[in-house]
Short mmCIF file of C-alpha atoms in Angstrom, two decimals:
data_model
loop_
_atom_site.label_atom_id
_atom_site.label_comp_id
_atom_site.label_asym_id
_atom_site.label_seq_id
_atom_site.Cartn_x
_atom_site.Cartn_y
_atom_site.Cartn_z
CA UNK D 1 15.32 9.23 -0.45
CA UNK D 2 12.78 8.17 -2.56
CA UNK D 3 9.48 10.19 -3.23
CA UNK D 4 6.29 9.09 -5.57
CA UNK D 5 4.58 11.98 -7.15
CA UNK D 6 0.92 11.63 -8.47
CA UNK D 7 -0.75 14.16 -10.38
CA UNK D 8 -3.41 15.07 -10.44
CA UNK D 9 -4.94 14.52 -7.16
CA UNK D 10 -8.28 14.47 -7.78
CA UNK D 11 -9.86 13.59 -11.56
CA UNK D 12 -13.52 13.42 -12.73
CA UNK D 13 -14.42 12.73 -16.04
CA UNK D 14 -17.83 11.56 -18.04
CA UNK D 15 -18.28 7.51 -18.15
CA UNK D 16 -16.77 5.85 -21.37
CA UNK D 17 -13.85 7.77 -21.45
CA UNK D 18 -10.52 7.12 -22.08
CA UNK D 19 -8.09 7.92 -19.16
CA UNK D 20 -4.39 8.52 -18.39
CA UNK D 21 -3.34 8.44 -14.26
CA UNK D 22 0.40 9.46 -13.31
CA UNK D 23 3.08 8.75 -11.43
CA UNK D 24 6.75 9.66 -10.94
CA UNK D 25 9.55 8.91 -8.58
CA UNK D 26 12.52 10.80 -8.26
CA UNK D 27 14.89 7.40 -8.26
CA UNK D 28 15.52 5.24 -10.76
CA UNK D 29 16.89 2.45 -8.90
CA UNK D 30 13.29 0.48 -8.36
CA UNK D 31 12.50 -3.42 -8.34
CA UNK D 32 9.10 -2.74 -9.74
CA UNK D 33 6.24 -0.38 -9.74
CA UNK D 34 2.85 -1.56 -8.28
CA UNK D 35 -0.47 0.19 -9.07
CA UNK D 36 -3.49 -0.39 -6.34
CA UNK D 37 -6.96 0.82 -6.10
CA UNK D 38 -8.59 1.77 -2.74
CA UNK D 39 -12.78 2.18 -1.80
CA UNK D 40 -13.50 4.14 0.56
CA UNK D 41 -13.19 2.75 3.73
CA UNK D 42 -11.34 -0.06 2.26
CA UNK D 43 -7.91 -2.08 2.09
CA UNK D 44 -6.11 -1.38 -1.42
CA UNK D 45 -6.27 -4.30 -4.33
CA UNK D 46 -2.92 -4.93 -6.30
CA UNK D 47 -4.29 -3.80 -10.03
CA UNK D 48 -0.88 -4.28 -11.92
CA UNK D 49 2.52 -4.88 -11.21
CA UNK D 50 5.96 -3.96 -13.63
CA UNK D 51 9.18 -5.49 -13.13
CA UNK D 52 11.99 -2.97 -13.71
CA UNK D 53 12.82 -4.86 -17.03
CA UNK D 54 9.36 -4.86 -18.55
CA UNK D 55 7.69 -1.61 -20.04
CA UNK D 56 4.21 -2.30 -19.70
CA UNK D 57 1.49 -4.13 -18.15
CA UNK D 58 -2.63 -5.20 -19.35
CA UNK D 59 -5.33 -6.64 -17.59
CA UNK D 60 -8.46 -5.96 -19.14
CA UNK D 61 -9.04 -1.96 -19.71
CA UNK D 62 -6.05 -1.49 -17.83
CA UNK D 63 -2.72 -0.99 -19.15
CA UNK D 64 0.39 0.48 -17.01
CA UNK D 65 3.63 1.62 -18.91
CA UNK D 66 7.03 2.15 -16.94
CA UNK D 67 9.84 4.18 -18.23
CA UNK D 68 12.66 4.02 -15.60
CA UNK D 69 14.80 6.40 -17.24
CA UNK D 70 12.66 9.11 -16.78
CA UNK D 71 10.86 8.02 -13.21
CA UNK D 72 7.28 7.64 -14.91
CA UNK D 73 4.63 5.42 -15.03
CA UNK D 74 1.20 5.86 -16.34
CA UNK D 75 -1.90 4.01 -15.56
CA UNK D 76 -4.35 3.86 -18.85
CA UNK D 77 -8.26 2.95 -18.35
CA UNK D 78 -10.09 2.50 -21.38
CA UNK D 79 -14.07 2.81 -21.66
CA UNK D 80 -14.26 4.10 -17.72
CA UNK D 81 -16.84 2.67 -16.17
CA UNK D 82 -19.11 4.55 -12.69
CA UNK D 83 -17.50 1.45 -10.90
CA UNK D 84 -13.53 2.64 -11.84
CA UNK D 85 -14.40 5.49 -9.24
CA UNK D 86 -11.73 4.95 -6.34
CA UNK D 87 -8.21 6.04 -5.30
CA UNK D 88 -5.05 4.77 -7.19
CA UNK D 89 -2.15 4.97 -5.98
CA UNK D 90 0.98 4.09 -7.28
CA UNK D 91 4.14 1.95 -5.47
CA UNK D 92 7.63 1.82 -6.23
CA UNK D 93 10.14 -0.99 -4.62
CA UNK D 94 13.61 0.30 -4.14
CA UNK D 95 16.12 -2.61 -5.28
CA UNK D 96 16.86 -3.65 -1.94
CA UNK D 97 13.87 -5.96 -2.40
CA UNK D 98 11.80 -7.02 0.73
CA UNK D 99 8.62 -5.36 -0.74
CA UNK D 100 8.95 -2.16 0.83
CA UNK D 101 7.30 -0.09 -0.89
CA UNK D 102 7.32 3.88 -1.34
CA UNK D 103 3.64 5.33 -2.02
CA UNK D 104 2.59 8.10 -4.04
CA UNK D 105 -0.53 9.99 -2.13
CA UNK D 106 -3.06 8.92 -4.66
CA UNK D 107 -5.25 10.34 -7.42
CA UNK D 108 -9.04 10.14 -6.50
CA UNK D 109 -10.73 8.91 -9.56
CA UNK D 110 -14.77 9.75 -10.32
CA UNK D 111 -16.56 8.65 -13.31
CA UNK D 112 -19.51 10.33 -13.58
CA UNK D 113 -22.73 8.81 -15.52
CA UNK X 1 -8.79 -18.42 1.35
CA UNK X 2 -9.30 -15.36 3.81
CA UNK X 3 -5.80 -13.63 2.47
CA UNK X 4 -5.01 -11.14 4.98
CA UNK X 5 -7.33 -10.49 8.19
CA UNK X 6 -6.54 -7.06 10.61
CA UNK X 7 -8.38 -7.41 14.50
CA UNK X 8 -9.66 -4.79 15.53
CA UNK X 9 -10.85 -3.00 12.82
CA UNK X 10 -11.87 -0.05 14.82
CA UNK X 11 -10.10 1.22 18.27
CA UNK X 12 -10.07 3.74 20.60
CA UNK X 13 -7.25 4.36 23.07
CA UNK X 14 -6.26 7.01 26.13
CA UNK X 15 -2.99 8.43 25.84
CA UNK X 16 -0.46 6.21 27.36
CA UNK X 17 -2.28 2.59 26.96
CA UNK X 18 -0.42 0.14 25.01
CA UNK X 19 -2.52 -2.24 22.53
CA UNK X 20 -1.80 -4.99 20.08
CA UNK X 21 -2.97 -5.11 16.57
CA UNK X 22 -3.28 -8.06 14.78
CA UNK X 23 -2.36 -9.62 11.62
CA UNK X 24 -2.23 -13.14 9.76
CA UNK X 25 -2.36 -14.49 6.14
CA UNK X 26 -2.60 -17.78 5.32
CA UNK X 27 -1.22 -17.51 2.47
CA UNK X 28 2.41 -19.06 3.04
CA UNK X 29 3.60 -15.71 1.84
CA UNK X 30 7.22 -14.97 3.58
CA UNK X 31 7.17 -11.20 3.22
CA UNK X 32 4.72 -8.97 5.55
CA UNK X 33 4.87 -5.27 6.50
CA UNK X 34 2.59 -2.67 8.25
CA UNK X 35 1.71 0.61 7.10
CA UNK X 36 0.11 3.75 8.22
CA UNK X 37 -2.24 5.81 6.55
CA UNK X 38 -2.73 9.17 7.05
CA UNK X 39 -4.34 12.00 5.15
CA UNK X 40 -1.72 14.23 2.95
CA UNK X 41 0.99 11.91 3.96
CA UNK X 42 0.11 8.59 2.05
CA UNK X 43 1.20 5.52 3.33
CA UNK X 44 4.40 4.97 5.07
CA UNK X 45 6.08 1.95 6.01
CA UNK X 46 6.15 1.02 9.86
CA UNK X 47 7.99 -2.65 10.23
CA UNK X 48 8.11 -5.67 7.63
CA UNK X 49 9.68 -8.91 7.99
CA UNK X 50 11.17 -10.94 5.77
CA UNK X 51 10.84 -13.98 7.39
CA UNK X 52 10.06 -15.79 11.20
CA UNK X 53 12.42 -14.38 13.33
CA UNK X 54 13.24 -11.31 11.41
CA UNK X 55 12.06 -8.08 10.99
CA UNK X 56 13.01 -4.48 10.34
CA UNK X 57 12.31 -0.93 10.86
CA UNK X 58 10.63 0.84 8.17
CA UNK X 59 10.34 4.36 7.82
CA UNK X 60 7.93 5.19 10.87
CA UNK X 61 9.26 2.68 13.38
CA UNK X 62 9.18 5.04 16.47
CA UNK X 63 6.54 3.76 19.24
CA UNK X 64 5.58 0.33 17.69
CA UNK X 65 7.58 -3.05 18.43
CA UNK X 66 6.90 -5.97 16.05
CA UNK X 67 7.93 -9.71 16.15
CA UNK X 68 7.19 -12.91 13.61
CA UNK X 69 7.01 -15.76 15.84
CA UNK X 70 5.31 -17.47 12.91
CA UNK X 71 4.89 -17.51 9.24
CA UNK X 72 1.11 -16.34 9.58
CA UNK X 73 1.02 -13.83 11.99
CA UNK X 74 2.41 -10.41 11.90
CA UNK X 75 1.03 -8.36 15.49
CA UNK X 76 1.84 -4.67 15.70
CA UNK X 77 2.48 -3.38 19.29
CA UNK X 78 1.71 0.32 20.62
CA UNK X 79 3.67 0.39 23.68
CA UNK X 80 2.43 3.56 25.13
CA UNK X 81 -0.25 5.07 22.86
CA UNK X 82 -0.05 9.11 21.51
CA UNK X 83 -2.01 11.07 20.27
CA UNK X 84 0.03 11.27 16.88
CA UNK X 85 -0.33 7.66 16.42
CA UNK X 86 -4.06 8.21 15.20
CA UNK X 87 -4.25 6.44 11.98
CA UNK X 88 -5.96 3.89 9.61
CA UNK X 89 -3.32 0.77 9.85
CA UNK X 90 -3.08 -1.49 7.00
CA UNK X 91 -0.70 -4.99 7.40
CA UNK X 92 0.22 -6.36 4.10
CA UNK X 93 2.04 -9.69 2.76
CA UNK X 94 3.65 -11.20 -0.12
CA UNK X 95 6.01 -13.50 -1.73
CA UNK X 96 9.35 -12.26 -3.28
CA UNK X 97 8.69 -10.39 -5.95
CA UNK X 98 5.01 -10.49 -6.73
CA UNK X 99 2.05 -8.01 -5.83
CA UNK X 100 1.32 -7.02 -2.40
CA UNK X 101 -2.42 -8.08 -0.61
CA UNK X 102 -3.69 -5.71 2.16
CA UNK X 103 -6.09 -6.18 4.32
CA UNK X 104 -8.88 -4.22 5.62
CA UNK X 105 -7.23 -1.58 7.96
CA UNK X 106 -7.42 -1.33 10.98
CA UNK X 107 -8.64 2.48 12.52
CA UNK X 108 -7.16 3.94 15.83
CA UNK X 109 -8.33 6.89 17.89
CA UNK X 110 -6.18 7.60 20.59
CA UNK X 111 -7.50 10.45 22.90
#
């Protein structure tokens, strides 16, 4: 069975620094990885998503790298910003396709100012 | 372009009452799937569907029926309503092989 790991589980840093989220799942055998944000309150927002075949992802400060092999993936925000503060969690899609997805519990993100 | 929209977003239920949430997208997306939320457990997958007409069980299937009599909507059933089925629901779609869209969770109480 699948399981999604992220550590740690709570971060807060100083605003305009660089940060490094994680992730790993314990099987290999994934369609992609998605990483989400989540407000309080709130639904979560697709951030970035890796096919198995691709290493990495960017869109704008955010960059996600997968390494299959080793069941990681990192999420990396440059220049954080007061309004990066959320939960990200992490998703992986087992190769049976049909988007369903295994969660990690989250890491709840504060940038302070 | 609403994306996906939950109904009720707030609920509260007796033990042993059945209710029906709701889901639709209108985004043509073929793939949908409903989640639970619940503190120190993450997400977990209730029942997707691939398609009208067919659906599956996910991981947490016990005490909710689902059907897709359309491409839009997605409703979630609670047959007979517990006490462990307290939650934040989330229904989510997609098409093959791109990112999922959620909407904005639905929250039950159930006394």
């Amino acid at each position: 069975k699948q399981e999604v790991t992220q550590i740690p589980a709570a971060l807060s840093v100083p605003e305009g620094e660089n940060l490094v989220l994680n992730c790993s799942f314990t099987d290999s055998a994934i369609y992609n990885l998605q990483w989400f944000r989540q407000d309080p309150g709130k639904g979560l927002t697709s951030l970035l998503l890796i096919q198995s075949s691709q290493r990495e992802q960017t869109s704008g400060r955010l960059n996600a790298s997968l390494d299959k092999s080793s069941g990681r993936s990192t999420l990396y925000i440059a220049a954080s910003q007061p309004g990066d503060s959320a939960t990200y969690l992490c998703a992986v899609e087992g190769i049976q396709g049909a988007q369903k997805l295994v969660f990690g519990q989250g890491t709840r993100l504060t940038i302070n100012p | 372009n609403a994306g996906v929209t939950q109904t009720p977003k707030f609920q509260v239920l007796k033990t042993g009452q059945s209710m029906t949430l709701q889901c639709a997208q209108d985004m043509n997306h073929e793939y949908m799937s409903w989640y639970r939320q619940d503190p120190g457990m993450g997400l977990r997958l209730i029942h997707y569907s691939v398609g009208a007409g067919i659906t599956d069980q996910g991981e947490v299937p016990n005490g909710y029926n689902v059907s897709r009599s359309t491409t839009e909507d997605f409703p979630l059933r609670l047959l007979s309503a517990a006490p462990s089925q307290t939650s934040v629901y989330f229904c989510a779609s997609s098409t093959v092989g791109r990112e999922l869209f959620f909407g904005e969770g639905s929250r039950l109480t159930v006394l």
